[in-house]
PDB file of C-alpha atoms and ligand atoms in Angstrom:
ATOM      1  CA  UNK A   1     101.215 -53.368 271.945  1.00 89.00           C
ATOM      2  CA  UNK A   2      97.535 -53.842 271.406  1.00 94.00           C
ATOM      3  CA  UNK A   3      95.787 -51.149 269.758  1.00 96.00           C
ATOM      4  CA  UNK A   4      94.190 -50.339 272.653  1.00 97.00           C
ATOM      5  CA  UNK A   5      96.970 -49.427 274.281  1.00 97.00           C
ATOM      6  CA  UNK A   6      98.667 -47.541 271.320  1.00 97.00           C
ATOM      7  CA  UNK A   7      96.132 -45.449 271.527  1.00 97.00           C
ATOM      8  CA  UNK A   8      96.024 -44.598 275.315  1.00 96.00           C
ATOM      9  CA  UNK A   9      99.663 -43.907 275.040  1.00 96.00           C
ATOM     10  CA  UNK A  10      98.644 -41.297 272.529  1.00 95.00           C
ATOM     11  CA  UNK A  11      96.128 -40.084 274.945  1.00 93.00           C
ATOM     12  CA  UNK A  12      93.229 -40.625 273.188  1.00 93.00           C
ATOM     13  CA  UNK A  13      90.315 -41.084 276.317  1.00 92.00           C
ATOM     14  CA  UNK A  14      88.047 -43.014 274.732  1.00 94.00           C
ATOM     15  CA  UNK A  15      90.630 -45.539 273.417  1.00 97.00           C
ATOM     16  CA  UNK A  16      88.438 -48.810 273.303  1.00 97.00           C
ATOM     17  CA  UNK A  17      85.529 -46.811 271.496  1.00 97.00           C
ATOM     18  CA  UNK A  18      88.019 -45.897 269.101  1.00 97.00           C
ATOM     19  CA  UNK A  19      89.915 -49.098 268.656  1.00 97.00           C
ATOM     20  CA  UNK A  20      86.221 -50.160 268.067  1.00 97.00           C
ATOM     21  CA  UNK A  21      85.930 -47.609 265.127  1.00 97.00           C
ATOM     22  CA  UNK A  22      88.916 -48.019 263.295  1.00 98.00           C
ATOM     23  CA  UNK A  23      88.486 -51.760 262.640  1.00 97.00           C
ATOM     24  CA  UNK A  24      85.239 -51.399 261.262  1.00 97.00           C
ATOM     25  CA  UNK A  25      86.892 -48.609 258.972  1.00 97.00           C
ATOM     26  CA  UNK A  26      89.674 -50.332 257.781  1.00 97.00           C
ATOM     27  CA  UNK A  27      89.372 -52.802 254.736  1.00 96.00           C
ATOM     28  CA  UNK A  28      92.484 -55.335 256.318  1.00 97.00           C
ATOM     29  CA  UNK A  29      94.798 -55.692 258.964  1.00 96.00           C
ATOM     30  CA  UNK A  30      97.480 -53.451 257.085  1.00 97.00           C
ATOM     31  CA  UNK A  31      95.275 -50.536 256.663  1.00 97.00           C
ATOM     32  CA  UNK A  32      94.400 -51.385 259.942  1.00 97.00           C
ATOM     33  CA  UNK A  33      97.958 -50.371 261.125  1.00 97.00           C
ATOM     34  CA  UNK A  34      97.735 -47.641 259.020  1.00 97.00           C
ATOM     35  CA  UNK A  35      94.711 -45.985 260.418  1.00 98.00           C
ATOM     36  CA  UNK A  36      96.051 -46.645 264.278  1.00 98.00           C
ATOM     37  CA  UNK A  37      99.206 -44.798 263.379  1.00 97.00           C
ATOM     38  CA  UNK A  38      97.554 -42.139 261.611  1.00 97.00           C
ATOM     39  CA  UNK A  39      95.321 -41.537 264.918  1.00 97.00           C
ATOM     40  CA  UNK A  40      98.583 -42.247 267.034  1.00 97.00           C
ATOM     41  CA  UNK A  41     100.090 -39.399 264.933  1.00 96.00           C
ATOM     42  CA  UNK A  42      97.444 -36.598 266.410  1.00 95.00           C
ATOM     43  CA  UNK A  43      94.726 -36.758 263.412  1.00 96.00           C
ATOM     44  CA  UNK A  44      91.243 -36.550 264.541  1.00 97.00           C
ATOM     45  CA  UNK A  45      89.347 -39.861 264.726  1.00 97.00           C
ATOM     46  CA  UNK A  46      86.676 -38.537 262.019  1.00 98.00           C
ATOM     47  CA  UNK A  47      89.340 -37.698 259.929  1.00 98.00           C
ATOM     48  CA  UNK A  48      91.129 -40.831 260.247  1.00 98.00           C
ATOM     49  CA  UNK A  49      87.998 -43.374 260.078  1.00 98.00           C
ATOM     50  CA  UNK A  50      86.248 -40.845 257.307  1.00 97.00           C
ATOM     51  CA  UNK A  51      83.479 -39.734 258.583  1.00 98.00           C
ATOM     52  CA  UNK A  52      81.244 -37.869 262.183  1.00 98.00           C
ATOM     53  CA  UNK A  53      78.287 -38.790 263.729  1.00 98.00           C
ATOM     54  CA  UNK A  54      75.687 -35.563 263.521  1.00 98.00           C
ATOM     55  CA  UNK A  55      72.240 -35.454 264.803  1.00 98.00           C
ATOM     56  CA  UNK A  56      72.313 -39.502 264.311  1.00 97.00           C
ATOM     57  CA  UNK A  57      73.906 -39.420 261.036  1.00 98.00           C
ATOM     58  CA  UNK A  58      76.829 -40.706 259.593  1.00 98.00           C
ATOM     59  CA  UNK A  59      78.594 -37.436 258.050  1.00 98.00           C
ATOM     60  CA  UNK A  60      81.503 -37.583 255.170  1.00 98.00           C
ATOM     61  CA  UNK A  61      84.576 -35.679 256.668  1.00 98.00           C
ATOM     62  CA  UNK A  62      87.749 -35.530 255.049  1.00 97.00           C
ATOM     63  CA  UNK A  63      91.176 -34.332 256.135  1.00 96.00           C
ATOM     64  CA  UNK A  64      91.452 -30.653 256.326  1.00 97.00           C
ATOM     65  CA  UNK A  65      87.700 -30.458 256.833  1.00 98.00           C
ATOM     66  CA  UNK A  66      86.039 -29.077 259.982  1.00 98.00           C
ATOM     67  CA  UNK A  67      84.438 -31.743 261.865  1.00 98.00           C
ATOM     68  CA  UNK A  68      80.670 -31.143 262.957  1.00 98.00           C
ATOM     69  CA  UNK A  69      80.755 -30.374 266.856  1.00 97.00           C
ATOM     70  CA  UNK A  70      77.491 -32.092 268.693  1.00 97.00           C
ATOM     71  CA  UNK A  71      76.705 -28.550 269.886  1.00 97.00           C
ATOM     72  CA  UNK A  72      75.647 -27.440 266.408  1.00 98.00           C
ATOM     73  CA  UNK A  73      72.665 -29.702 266.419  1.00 97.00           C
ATOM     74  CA  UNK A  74      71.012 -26.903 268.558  1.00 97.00           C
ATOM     75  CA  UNK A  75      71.477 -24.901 264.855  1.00 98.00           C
ATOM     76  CA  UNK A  76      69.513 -27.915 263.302  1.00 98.00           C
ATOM     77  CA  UNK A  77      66.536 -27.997 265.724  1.00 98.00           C
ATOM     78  CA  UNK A  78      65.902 -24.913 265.492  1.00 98.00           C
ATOM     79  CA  UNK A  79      65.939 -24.793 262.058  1.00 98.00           C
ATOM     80  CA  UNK A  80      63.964 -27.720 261.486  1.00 98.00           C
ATOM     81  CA  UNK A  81      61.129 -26.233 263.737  1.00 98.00           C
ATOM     82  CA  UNK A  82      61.033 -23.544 261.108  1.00 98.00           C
ATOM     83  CA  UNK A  83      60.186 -26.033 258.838  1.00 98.00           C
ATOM     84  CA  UNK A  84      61.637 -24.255 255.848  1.00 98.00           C
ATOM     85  CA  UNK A  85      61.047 -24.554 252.156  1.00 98.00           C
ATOM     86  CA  UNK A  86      64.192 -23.298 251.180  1.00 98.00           C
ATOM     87  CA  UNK A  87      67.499 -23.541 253.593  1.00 98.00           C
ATOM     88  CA  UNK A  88      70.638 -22.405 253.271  1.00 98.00           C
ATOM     89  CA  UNK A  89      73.897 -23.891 255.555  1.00 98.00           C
ATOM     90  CA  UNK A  90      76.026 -20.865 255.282  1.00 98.00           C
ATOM     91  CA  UNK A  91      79.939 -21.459 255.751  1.00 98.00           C
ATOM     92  CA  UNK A  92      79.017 -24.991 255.607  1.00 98.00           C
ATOM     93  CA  UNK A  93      82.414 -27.479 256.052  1.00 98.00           C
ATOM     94  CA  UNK A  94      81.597 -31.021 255.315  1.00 98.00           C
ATOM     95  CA  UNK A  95      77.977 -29.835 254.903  1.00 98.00           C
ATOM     96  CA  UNK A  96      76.746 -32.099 257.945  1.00 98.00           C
ATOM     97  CA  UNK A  97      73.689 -29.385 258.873  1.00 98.00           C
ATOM     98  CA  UNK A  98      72.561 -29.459 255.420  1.00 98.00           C
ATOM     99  CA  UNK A  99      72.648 -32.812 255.011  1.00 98.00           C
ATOM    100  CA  UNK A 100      70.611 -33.318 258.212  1.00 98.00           C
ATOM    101  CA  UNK A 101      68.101 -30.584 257.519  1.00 98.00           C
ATOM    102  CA  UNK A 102      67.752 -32.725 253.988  1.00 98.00           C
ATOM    103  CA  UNK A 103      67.259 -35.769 255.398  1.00 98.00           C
ATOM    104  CA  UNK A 104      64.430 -34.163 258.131  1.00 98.00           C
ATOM    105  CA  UNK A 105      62.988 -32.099 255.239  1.00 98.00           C
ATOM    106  CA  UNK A 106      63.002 -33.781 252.417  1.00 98.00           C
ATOM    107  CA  UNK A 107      60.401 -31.345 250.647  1.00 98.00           C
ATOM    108  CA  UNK A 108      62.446 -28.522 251.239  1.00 98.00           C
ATOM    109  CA  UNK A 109      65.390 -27.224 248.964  1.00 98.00           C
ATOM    110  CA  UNK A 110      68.269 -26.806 250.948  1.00 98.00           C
ATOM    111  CA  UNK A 111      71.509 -25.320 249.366  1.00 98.00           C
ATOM    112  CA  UNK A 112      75.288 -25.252 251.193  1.00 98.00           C
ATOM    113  CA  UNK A 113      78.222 -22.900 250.661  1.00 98.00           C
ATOM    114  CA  UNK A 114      81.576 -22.465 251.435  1.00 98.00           C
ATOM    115  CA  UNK A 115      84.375 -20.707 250.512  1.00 98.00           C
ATOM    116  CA  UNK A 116      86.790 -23.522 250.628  1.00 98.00           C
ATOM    117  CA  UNK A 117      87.116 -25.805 248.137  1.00 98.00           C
ATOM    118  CA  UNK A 118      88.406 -29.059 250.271  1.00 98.00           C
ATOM    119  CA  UNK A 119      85.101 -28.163 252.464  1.00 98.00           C
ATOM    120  CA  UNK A 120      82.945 -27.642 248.920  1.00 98.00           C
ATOM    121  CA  UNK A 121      84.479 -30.972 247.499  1.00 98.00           C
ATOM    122  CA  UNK A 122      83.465 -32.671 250.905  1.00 98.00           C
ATOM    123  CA  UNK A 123      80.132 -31.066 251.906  1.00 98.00           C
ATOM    124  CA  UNK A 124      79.419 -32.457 247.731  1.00 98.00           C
ATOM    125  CA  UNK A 125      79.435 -36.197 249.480  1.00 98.00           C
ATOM    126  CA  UNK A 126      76.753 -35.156 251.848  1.00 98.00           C
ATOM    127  CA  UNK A 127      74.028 -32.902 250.052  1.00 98.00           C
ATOM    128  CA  UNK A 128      73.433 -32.121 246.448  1.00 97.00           C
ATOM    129  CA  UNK A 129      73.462 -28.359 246.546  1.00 98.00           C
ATOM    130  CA  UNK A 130      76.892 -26.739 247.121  1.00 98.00           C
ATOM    131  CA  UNK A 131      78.290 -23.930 246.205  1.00 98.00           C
ATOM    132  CA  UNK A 132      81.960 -22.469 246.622  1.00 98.00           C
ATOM    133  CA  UNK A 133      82.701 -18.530 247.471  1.00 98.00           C
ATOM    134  CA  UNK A 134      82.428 -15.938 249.621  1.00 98.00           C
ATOM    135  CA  UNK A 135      79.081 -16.352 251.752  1.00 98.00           C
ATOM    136  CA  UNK A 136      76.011 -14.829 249.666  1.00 98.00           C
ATOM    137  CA  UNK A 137      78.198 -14.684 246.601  1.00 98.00           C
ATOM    138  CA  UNK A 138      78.624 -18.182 246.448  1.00 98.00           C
ATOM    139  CA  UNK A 139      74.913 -18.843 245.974  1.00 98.00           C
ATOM    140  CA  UNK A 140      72.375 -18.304 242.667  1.00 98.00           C
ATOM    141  CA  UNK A 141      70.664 -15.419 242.452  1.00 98.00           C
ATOM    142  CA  UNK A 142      67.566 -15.940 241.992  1.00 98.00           C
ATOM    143  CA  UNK A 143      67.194 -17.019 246.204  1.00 98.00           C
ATOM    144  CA  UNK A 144      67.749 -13.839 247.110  1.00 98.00           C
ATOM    145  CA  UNK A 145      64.879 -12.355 248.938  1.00 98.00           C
ATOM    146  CA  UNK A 146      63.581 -15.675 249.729  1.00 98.00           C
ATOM    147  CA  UNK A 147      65.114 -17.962 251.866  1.00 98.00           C
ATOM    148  CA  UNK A 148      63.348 -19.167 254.585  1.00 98.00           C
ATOM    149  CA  UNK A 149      66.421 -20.073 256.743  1.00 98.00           C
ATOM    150  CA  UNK A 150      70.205 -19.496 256.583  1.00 98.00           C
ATOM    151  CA  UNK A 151      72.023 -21.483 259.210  1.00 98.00           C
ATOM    152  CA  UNK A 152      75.420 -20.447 259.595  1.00 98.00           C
ATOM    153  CA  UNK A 153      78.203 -22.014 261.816  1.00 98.00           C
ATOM    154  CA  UNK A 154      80.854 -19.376 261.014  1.00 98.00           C
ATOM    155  CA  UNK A 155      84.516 -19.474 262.155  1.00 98.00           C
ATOM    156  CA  UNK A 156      83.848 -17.461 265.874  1.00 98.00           C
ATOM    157  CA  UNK A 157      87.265 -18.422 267.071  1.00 97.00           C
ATOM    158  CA  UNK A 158      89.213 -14.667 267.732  1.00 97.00           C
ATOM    159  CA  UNK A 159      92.311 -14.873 265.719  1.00 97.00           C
ATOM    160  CA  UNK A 160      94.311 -14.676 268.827  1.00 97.00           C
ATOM    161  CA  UNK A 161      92.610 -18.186 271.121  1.00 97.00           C
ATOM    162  CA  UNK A 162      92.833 -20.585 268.556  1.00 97.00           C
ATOM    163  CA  UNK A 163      96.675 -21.040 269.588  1.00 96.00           C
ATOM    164  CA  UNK A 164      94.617 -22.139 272.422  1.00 96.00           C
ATOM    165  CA  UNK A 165      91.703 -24.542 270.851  1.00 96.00           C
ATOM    166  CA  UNK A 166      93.028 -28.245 270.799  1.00 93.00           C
ATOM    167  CA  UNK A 167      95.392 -29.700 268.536  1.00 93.00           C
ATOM    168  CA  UNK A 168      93.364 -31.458 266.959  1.00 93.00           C
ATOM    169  CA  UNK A 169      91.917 -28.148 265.518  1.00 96.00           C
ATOM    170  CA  UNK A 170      94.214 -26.142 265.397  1.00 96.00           C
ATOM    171  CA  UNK A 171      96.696 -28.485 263.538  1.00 96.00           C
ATOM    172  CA  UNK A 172      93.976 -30.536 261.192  1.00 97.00           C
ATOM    173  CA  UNK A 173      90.963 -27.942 260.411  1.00 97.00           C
ATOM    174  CA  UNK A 174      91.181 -25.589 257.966  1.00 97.00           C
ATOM    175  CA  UNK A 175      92.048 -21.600 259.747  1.00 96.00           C
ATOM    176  CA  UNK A 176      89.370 -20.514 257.720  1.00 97.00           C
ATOM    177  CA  UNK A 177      86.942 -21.986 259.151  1.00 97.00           C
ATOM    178  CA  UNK A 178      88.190 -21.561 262.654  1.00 97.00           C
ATOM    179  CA  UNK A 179      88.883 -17.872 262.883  1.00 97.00           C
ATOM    180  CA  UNK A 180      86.779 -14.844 263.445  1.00 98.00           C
ATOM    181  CA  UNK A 181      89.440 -12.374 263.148  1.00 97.00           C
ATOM    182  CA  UNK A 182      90.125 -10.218 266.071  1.00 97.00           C
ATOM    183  CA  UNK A 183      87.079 -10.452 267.924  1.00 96.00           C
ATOM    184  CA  UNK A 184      85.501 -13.448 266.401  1.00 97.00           C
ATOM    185  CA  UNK A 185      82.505 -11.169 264.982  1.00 98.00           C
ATOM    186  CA  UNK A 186      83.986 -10.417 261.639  1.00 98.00           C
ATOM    187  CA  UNK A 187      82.640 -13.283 259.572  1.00 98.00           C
ATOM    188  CA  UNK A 188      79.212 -13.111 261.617  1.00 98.00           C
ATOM    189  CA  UNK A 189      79.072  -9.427 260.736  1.00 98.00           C
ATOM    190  CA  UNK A 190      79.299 -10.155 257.327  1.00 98.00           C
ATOM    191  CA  UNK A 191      76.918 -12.796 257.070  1.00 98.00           C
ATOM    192  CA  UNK A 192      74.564 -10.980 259.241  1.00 98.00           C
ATOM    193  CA  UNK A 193      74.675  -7.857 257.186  1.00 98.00           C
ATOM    194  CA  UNK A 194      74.073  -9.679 253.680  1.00 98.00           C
ATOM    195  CA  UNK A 195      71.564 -11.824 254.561  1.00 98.00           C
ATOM    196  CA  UNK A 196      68.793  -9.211 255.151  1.00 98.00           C
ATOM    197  CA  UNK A 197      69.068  -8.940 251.162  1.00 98.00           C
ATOM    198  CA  UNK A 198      68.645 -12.704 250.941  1.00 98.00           C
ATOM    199  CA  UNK A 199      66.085 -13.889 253.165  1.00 98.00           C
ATOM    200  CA  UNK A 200      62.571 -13.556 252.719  1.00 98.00           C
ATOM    201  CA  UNK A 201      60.840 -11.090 254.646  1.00 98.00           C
ATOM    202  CA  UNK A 202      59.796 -13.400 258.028  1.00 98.00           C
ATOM    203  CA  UNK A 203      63.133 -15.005 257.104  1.00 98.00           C
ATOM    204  CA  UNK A 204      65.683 -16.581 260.291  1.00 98.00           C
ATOM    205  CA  UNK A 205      69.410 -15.824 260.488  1.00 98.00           C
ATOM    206  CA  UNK A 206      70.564 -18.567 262.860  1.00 98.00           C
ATOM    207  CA  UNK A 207      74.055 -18.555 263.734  1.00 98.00           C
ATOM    208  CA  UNK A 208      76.096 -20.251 266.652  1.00 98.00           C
ATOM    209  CA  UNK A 209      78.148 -18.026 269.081  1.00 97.00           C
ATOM    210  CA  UNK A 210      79.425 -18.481 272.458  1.00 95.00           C
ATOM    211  CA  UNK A 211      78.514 -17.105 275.758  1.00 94.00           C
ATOM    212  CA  UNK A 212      81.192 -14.502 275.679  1.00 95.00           C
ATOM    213  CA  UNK A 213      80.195 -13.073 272.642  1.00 96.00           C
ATOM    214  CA  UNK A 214      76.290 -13.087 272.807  1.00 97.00           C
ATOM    215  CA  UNK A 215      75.779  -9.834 273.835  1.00 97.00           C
ATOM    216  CA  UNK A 216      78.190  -8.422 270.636  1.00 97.00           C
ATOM    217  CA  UNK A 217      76.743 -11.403 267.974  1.00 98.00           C
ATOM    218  CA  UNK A 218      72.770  -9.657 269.043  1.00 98.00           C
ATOM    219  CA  UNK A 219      74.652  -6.473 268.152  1.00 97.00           C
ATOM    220  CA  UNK A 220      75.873  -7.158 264.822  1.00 98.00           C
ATOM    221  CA  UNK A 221      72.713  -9.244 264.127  1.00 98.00           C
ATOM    222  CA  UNK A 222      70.379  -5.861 264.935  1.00 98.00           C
ATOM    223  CA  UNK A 223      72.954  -3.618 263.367  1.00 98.00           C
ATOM    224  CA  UNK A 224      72.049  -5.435 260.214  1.00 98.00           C
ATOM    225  CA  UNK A 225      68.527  -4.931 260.502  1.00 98.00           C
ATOM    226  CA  UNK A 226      67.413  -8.520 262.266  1.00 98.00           C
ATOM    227  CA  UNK A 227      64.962  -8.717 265.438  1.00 98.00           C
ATOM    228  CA  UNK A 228      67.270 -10.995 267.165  1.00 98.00           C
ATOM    229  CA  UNK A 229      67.461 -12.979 270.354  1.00 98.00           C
ATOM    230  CA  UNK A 230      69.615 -15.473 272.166  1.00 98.00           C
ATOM    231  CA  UNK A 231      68.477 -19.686 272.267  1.00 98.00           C
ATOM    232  CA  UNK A 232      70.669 -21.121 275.162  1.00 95.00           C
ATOM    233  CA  UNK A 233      71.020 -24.548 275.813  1.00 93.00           C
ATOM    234  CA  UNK A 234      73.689 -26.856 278.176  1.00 86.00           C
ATOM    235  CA  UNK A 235      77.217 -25.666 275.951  1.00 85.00           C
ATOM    236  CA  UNK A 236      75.708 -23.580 273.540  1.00 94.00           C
ATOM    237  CA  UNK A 237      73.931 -20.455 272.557  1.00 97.00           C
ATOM    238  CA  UNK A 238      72.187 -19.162 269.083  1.00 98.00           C
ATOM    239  CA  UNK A 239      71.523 -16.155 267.989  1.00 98.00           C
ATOM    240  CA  UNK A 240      68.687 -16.086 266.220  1.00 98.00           C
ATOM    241  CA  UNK A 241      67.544 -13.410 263.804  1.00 98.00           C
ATOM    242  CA  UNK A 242      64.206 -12.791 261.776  1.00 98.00           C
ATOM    243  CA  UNK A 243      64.154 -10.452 259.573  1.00 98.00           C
ATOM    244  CA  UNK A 244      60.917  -8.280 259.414  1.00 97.00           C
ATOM    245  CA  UNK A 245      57.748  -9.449 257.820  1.00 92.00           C
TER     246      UNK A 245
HETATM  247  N1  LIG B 301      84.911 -22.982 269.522  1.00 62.95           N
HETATM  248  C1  LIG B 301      84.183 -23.553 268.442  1.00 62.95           C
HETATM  249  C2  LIG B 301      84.403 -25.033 268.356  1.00 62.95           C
HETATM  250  O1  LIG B 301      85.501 -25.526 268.444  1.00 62.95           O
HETATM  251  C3  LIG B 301      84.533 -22.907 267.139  1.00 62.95           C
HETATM  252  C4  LIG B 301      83.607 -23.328 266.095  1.00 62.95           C
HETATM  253  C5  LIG B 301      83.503 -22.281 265.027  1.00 62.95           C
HETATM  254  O2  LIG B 301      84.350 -21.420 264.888  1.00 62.95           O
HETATM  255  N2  LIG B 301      82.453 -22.359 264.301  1.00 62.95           N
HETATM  256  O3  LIG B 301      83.435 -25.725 268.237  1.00 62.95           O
END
């Protein structure tokens, strides 16, 4: 069977695209194989070939790792409009808004945390500044009261749909970085609630969230002492905090 079809037996929709892809990752014809049946097996292409496109750019993703979805990159504009000096990409996976916000800003100082360590280890191939642990903790100390921007793509998923997200999550990206806990707030809570003590006063809180859980994610943002407001655009919505000058 050609490749090709392999792959459309495995279902994957865009099977020429991908056939396209994993030649030009693999170094022979046997790793060639290799790749095809890894992406036969139900691994996600980025994961197989190594890498995501992001806001144009080539991103470093490695198994385990949560792969960069194009409807972050409404989390990158805005924070690039902000034109930060210093930037933070809270909860940050591979590191792919980081690294983008680097490459737009090269001025600014833009640090990345996570609390996993595969993520840390990958997100390391992408930006300079990364930090493992628990949000805030993870980062130095001396940034606190004056970040410009956090950015924070935090697991949103409530515990109880990501037995409903695709395989391809569910089964290849780290929980941790999928789920929310029962409502999906719990990480944003957190986040939102530490970051008034790390942003500088005028400082932005942008975090992604979905339409179902605006209304609650404008809660927890105000809750933590954030003027916040929503940023729609075609399959996504921000919630965007500032917190007062
Ligand atoms: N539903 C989102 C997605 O798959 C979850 C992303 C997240 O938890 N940050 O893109």
């Amino acid at each position: 069977m050609s490749i090709v079809d392999q792959l459309r037996a495995a279902g994957c929709v865009f099977a020429e695209v991908e056939a396209d892809l994993l030649r030009e990752a693999a170094a022979d014809e046997r790793h060639l194989a290799d790749l095809v049946a890894q992406r036969v097996s139900g691994l996600p292409l980025e994961h197989v070939v190594g890498w995501a496109e992001f806001c144009g750019q080539r991103i470093t993703v490695e198994p385990g790792v949560f792969v960069p979805r194009h409807r972050t990159e409404l989390l990158v504009d805005l924070a690039t409009e902000l034109k930060p000096d210093i930037a933070v990409d809270m909860c940050c996976g591979s590191g792919a808004v980081g690294a983008v916000l680097q490459r737009r800003l090269p001025e600014a100082a833009v640090y990345a945390a996570d609390i996993d360590p595969v993520a840390t280890k990958c997100a390391r191939k992408n930006l300079t500044n990364v930090f493992e642990g628990d949000l805030f903790d993870a980062l130095p100390h001396e940034l606190q009261g004056r970040i410009d921007v956090v950015v924070a793509n935090v697991p949103y998923v409530p515990t109880g749909d990501i037995q409903f997200m695709p395989a391809e999550a569910r089964d290849y990206e780290a929980r941790v970085a999928l789920d929310g806990g029962t409502d999906g707030l719990e990480v944003m809570r957190r986040v939102a609630a530490q970051a008034v003590r790390w942003l500088r006063p005028g400082g932005h809180l942008l975090s992604e969230t979905s339409e179902r859980q605006a209304p609650e994610a404008l809660t927890a943002f105000t809750a933590a002492g954030l003027q916040a407001r929503l940023v729609t655009s075609e399959d996504t919505t921000a919630a965007v905090g500032q917190l007062p000058a």
